PDB file of C-alpha atoms and ligand atoms in Angstrom:
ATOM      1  CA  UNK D   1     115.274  17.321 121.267  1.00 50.00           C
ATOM      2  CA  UNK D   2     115.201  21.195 121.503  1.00 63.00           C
ATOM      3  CA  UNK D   3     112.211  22.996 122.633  1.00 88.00           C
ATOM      4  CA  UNK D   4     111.379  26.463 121.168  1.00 88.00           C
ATOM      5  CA  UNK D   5     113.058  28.369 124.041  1.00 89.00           C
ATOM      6  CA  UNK D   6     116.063  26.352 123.096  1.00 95.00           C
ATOM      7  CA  UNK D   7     115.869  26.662 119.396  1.00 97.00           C
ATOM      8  CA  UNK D   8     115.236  30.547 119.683  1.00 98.00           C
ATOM      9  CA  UNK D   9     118.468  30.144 121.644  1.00 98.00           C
ATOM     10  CA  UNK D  10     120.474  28.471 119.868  1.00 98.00           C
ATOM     11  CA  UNK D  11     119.352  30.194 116.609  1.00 98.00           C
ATOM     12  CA  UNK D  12     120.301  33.367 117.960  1.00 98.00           C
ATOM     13  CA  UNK D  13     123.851  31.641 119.357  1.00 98.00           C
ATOM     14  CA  UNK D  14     124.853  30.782 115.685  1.00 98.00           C
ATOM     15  CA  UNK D  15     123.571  34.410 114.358  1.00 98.00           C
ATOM     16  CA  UNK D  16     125.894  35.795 116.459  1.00 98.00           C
ATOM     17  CA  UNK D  17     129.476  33.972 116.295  1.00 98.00           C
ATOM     18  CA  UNK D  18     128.332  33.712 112.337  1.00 98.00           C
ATOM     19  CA  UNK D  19     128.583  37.807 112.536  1.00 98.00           C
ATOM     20  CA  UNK D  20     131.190  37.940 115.112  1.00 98.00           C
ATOM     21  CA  UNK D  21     133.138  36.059 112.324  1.00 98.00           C
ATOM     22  CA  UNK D  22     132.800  38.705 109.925  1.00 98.00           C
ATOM     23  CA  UNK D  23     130.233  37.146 107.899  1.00 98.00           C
ATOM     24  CA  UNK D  24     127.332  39.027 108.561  1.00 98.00           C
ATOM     25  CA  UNK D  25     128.338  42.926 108.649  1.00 98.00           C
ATOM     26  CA  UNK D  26     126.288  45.826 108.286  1.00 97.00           C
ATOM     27  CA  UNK D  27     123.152  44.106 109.151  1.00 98.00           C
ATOM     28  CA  UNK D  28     123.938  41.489 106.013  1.00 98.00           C
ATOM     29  CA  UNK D  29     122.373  38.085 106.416  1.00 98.00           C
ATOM     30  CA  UNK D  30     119.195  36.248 107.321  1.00 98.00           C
ATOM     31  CA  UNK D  31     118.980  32.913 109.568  1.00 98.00           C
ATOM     32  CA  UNK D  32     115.898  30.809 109.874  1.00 98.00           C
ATOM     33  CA  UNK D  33     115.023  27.271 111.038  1.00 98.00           C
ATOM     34  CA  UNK D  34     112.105  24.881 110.229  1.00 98.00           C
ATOM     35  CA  UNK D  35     109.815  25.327 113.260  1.00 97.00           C
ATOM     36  CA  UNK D  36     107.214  22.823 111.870  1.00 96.00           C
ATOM     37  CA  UNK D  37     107.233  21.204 108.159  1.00 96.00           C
ATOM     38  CA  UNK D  38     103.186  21.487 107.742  1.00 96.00           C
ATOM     39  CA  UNK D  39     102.002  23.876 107.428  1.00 97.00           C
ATOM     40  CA  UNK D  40     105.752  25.161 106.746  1.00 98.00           C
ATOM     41  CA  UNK D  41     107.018  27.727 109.614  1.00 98.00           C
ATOM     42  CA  UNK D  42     109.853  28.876 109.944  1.00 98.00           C
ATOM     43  CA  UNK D  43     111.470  30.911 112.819  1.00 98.00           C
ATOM     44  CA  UNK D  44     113.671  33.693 111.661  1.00 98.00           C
ATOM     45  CA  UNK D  45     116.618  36.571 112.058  1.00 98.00           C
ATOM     46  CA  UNK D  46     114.034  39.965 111.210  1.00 98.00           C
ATOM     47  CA  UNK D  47     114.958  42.264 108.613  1.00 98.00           C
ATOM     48  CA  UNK D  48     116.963  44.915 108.680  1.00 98.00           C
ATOM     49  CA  UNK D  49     118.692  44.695 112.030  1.00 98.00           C
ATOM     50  CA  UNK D  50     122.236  44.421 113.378  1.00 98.00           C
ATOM     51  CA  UNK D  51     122.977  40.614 113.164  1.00 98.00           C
ATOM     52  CA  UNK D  52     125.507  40.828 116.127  1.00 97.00           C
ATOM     53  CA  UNK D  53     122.813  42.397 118.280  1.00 97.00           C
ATOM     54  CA  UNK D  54     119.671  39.492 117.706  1.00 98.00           C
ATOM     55  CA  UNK D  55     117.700  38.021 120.775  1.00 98.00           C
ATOM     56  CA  UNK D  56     115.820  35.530 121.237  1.00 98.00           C
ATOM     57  CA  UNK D  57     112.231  37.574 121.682  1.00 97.00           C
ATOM     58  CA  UNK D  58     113.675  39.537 118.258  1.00 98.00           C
ATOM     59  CA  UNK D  59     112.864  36.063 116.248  1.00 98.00           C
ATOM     60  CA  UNK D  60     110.225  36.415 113.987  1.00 98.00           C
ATOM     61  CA  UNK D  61     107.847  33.245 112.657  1.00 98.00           C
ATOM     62  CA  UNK D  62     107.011  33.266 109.096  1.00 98.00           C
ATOM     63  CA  UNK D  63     104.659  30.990 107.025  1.00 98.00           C
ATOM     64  CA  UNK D  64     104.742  29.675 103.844  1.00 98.00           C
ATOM     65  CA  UNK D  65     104.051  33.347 101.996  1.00 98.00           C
ATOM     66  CA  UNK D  66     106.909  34.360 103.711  1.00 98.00           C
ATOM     67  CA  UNK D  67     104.480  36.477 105.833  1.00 98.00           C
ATOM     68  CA  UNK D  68     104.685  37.040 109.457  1.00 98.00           C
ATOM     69  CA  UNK D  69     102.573  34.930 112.092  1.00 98.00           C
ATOM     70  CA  UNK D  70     104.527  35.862 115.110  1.00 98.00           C
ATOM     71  CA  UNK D  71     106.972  38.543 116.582  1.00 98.00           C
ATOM     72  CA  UNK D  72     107.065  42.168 115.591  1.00 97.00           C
ATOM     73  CA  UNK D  73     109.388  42.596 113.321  1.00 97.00           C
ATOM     74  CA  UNK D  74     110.076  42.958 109.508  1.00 98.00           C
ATOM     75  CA  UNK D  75     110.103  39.635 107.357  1.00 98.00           C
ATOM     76  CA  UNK D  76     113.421  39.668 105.086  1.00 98.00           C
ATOM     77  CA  UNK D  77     112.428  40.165 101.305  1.00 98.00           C
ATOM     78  CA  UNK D  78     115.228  36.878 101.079  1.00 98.00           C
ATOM     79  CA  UNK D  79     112.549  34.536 103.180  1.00 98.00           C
ATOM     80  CA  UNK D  80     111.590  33.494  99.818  1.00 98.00           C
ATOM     81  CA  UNK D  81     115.301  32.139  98.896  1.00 98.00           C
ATOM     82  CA  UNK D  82     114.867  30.255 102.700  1.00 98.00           C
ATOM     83  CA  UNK D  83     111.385  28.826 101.427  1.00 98.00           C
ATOM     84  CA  UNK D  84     112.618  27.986  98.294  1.00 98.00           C
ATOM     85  CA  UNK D  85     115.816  26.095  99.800  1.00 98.00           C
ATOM     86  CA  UNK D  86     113.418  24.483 102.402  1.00 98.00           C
ATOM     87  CA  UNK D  87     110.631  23.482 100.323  1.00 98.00           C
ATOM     88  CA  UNK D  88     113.049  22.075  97.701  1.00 98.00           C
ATOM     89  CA  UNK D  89     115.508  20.423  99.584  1.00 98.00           C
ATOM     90  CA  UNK D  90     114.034  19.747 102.947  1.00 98.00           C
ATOM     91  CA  UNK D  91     116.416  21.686 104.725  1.00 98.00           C
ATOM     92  CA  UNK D  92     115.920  22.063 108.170  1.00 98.00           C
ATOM     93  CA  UNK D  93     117.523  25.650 108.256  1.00 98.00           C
ATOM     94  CA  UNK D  94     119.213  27.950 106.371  1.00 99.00           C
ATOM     95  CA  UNK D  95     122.086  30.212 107.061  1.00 99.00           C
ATOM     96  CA  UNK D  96     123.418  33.258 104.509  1.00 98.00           C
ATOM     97  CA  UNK D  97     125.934  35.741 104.797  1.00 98.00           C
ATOM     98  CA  UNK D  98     128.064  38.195 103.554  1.00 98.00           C
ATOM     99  CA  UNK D  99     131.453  37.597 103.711  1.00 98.00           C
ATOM    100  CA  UNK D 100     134.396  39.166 102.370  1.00 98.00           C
ATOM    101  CA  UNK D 101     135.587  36.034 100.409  1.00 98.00           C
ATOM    102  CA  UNK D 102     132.407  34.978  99.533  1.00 98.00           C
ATOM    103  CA  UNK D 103     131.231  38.248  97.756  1.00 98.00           C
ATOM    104  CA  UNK D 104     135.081  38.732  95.961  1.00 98.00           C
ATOM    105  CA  UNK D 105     134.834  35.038  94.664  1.00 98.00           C
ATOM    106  CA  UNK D 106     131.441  35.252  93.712  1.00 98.00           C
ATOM    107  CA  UNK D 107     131.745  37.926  91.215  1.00 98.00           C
ATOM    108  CA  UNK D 108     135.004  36.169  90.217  1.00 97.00           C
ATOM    109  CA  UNK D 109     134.010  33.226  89.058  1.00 98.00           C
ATOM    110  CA  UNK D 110     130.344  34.725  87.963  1.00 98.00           C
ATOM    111  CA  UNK D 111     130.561  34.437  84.187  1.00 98.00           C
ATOM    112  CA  UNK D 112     131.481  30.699  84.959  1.00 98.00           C
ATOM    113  CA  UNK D 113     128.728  29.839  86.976  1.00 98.00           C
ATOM    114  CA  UNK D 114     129.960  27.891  89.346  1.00 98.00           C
ATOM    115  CA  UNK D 115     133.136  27.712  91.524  1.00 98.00           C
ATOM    116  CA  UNK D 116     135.125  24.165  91.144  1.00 98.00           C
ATOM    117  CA  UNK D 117     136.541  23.365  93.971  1.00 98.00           C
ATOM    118  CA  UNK D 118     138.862  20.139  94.735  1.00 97.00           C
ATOM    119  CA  UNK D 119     141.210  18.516  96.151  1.00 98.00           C
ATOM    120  CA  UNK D 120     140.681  19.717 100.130  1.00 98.00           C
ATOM    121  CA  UNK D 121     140.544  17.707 103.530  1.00 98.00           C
ATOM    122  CA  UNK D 122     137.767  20.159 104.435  1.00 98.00           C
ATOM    123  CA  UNK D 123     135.484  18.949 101.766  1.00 98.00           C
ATOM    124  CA  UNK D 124     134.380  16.308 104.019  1.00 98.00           C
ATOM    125  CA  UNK D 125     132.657  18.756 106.649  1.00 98.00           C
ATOM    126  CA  UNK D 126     130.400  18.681 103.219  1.00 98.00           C
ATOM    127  CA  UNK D 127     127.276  15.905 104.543  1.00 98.00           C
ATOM    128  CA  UNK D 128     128.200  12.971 102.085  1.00 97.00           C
ATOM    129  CA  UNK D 129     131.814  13.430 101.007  1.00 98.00           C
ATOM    130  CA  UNK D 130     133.962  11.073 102.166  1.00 98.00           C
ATOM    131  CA  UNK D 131     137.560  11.877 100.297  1.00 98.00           C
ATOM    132  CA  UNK D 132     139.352  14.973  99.368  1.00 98.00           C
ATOM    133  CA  UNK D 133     140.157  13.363  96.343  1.00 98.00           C
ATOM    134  CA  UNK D 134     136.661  15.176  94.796  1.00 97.00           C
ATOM    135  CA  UNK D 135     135.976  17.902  92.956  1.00 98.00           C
ATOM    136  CA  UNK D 136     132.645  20.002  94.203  1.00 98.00           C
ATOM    137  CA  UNK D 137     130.797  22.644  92.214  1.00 98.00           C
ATOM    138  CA  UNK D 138     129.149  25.539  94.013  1.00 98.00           C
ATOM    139  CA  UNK D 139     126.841  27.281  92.166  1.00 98.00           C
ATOM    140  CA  UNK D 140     126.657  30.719  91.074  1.00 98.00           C
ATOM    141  CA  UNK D 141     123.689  33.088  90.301  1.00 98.00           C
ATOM    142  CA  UNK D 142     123.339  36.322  89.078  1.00 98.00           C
ATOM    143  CA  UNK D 143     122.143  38.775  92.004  1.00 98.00           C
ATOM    144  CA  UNK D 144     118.520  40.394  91.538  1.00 98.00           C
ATOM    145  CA  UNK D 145     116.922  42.116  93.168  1.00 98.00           C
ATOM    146  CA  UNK D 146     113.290  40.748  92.515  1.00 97.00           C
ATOM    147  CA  UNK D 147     113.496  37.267  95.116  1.00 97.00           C
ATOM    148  CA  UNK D 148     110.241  35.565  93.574  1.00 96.00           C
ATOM    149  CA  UNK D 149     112.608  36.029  90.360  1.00 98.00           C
ATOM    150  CA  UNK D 150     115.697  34.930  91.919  1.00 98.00           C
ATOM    151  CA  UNK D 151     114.228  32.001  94.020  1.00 98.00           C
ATOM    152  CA  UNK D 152     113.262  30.935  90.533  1.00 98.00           C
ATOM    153  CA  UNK D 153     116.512  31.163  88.953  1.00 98.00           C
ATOM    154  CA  UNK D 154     117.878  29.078  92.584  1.00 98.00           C
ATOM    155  CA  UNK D 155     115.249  26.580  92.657  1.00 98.00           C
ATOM    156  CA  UNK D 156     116.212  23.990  89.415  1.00 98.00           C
ATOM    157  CA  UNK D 157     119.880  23.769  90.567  1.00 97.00           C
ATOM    158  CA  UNK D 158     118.798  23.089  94.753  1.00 98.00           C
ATOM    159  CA  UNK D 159     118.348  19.333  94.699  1.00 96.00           C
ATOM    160  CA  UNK D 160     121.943  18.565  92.781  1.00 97.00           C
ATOM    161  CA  UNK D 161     123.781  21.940  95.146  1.00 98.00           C
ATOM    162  CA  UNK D 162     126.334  20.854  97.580  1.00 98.00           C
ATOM    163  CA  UNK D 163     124.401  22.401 100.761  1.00 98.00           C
ATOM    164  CA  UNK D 164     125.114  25.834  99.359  1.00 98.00           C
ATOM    165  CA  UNK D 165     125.366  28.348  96.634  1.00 99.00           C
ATOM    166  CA  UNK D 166     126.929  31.962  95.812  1.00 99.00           C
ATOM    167  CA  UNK D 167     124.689  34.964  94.776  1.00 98.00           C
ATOM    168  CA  UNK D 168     126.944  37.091  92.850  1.00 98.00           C
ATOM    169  CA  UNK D 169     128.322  39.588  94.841  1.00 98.00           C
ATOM    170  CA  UNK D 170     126.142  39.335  97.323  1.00 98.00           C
ATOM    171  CA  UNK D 171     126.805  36.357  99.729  1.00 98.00           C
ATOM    172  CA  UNK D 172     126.586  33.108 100.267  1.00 99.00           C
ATOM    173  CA  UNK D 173     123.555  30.299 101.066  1.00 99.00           C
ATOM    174  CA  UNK D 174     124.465  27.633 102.772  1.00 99.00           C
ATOM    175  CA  UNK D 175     121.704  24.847 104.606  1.00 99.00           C
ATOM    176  CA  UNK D 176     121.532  21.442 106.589  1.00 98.00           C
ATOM    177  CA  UNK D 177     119.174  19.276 107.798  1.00 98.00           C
ATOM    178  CA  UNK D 178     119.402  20.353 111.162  1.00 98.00           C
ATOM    179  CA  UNK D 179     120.775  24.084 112.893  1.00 98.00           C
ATOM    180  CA  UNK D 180     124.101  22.655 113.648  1.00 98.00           C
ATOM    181  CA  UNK D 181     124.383  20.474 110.348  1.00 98.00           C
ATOM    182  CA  UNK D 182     123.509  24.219 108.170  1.00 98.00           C
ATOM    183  CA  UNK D 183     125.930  26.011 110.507  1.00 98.00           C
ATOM    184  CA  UNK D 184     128.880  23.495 109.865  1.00 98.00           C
ATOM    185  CA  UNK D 185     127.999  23.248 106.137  1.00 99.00           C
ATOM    186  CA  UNK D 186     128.308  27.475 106.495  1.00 99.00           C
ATOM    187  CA  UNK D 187     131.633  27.192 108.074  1.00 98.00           C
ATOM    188  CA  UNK D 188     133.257  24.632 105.668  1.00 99.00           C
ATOM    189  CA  UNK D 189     131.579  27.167 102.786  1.00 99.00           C
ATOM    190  CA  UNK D 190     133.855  30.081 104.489  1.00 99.00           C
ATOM    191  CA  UNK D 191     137.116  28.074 105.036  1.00 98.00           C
ATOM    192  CA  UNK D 192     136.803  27.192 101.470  1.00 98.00           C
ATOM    193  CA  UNK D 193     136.372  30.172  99.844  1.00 98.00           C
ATOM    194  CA  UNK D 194     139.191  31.908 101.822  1.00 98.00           C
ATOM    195  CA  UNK D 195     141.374  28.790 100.815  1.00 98.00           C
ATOM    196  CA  UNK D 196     140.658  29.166  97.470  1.00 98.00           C
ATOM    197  CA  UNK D 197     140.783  32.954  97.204  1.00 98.00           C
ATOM    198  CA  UNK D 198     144.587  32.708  98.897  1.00 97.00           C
ATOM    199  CA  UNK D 199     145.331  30.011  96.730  1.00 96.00           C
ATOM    200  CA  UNK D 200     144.445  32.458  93.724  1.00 95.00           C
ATOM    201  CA  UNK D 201     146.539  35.366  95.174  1.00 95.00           C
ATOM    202  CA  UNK D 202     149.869  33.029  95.965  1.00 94.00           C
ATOM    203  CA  UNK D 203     149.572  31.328  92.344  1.00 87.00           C
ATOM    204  CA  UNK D 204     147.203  33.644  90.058  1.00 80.00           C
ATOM    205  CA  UNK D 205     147.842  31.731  86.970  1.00 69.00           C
ATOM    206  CA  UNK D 206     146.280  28.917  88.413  1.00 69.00           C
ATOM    207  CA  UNK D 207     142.779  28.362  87.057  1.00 58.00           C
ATOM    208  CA  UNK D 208     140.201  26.894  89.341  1.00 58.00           C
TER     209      UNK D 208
HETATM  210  C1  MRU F   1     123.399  45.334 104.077  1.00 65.27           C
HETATM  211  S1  MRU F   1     121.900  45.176 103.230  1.00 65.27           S
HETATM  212  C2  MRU F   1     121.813  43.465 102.880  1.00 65.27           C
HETATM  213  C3  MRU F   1     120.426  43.044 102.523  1.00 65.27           C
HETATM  214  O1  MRU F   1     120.008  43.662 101.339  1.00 65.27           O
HETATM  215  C4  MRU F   1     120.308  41.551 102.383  1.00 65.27           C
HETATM  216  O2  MRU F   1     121.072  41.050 101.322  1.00 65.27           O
HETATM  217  C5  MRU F   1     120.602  40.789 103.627  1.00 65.27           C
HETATM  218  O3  MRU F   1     121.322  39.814 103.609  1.00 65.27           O
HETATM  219  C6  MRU F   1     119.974  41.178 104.904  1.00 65.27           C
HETATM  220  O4  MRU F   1     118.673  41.611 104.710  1.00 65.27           O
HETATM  221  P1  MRU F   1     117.555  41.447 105.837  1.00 65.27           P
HETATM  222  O5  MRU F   1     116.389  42.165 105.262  1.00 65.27           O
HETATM  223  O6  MRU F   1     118.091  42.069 107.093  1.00 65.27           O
HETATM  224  O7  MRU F   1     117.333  39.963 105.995  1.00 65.27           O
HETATM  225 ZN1   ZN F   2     121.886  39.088 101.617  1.00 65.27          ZN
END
């Protein structure tokens, strides 16, 4: 079990190799992590900063209004996407970025909706899926700019989403029950996308 020293620790750990990555540039992305279910905390990346440069006294706590109960920095507007996913699908955290891949393939495959993907080993880091021989749909949203909006949009498609979804050339939301679960879920997200982006460039008549 991790205390709160740990978790602001280890929160913090996975913000950073997540932007030393390349996933979270230009102060892109926002990280939290259920701190309590009820009432609903959450301990959080703050808005605004350099995601390669967050410690653990830089960790906000935010409530249920996506307002700030502890720490002295900015909430993100996107808390309410985190609340949403939380509240919804009883994530334990939350993980988003903005990746090369994930932002080219997003507007891609926009008009469509979603992005099929099938057929890879990798789809088992997925919590669940136990063959390759599957064919997984991540959703896609229009960006907006407006995240009550949005998180309304996000919300109906949550419970059925494979532990992740694209905003349209934004980035990517991915989740898990625990820290380590989201942050796997993230990385399989990532590997995917790239995959399937290559794949796209070495055969561009294929259709996905
Ligand atoms: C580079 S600006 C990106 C932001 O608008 C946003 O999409 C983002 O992911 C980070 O916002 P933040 O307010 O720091 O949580
Ligand atoms: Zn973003």
């Amino acid at each position: 079990m991790l205390n709160l020293t740990n978790l602001r620790e280890s929160l913090c750990g996975v913000i950073s190799d997540i932007h030393g990555k390349g996933w979270a540039p230009g102060t892109g992305g926002n990280f939290s992590v259920v701190l309590q279910p009820q009432p609903l905390t959450l301990l959080m990346s703050p808005s605004g900063v350099d995601k390669g440069q967050v410690r653990a006294s830089d960790l906000i706590e935010v409530n249920a209004q996506g307002e700030v109960i502890a720490g002295a920095g900015k909430a993100s507007a996107e808390t309410q996407l985190h609340l949403a996913i939380v509240q919804t699908t009883g994530a334990g955290a939350v993980l988003h970025g903005h990746s090369v891949f994930n932002t080219l393939l997003s507007r891609h495959f926009e008009a469509q909706g979603k992005l099929a993907i099938a057929g890879y080993e990798m789809l088992k880091g997925l919590n669940g899926m136990t063959t390759h021989a599957a064919t997984v749909d991540l959703p896609i949203f229009s960006n907006h700019q407006d995240m009550v909006y949005l998180a309304q949009q996000v919300m109906p498609q949550l419970a059925s989403a494979p532990y992740g979804f694209l905003l349209a050339g934004h980035g990517l939301y991915a989740w898990g029950s625990t820290l380590f679960e989201a942050r796997r879920h993230l990385e399989i997200w990532e590997f995917l996308l790239e995959v399937t982006y290559r794949e796209l460039t070495l055969n561009p008549l294929k259709s996905v």
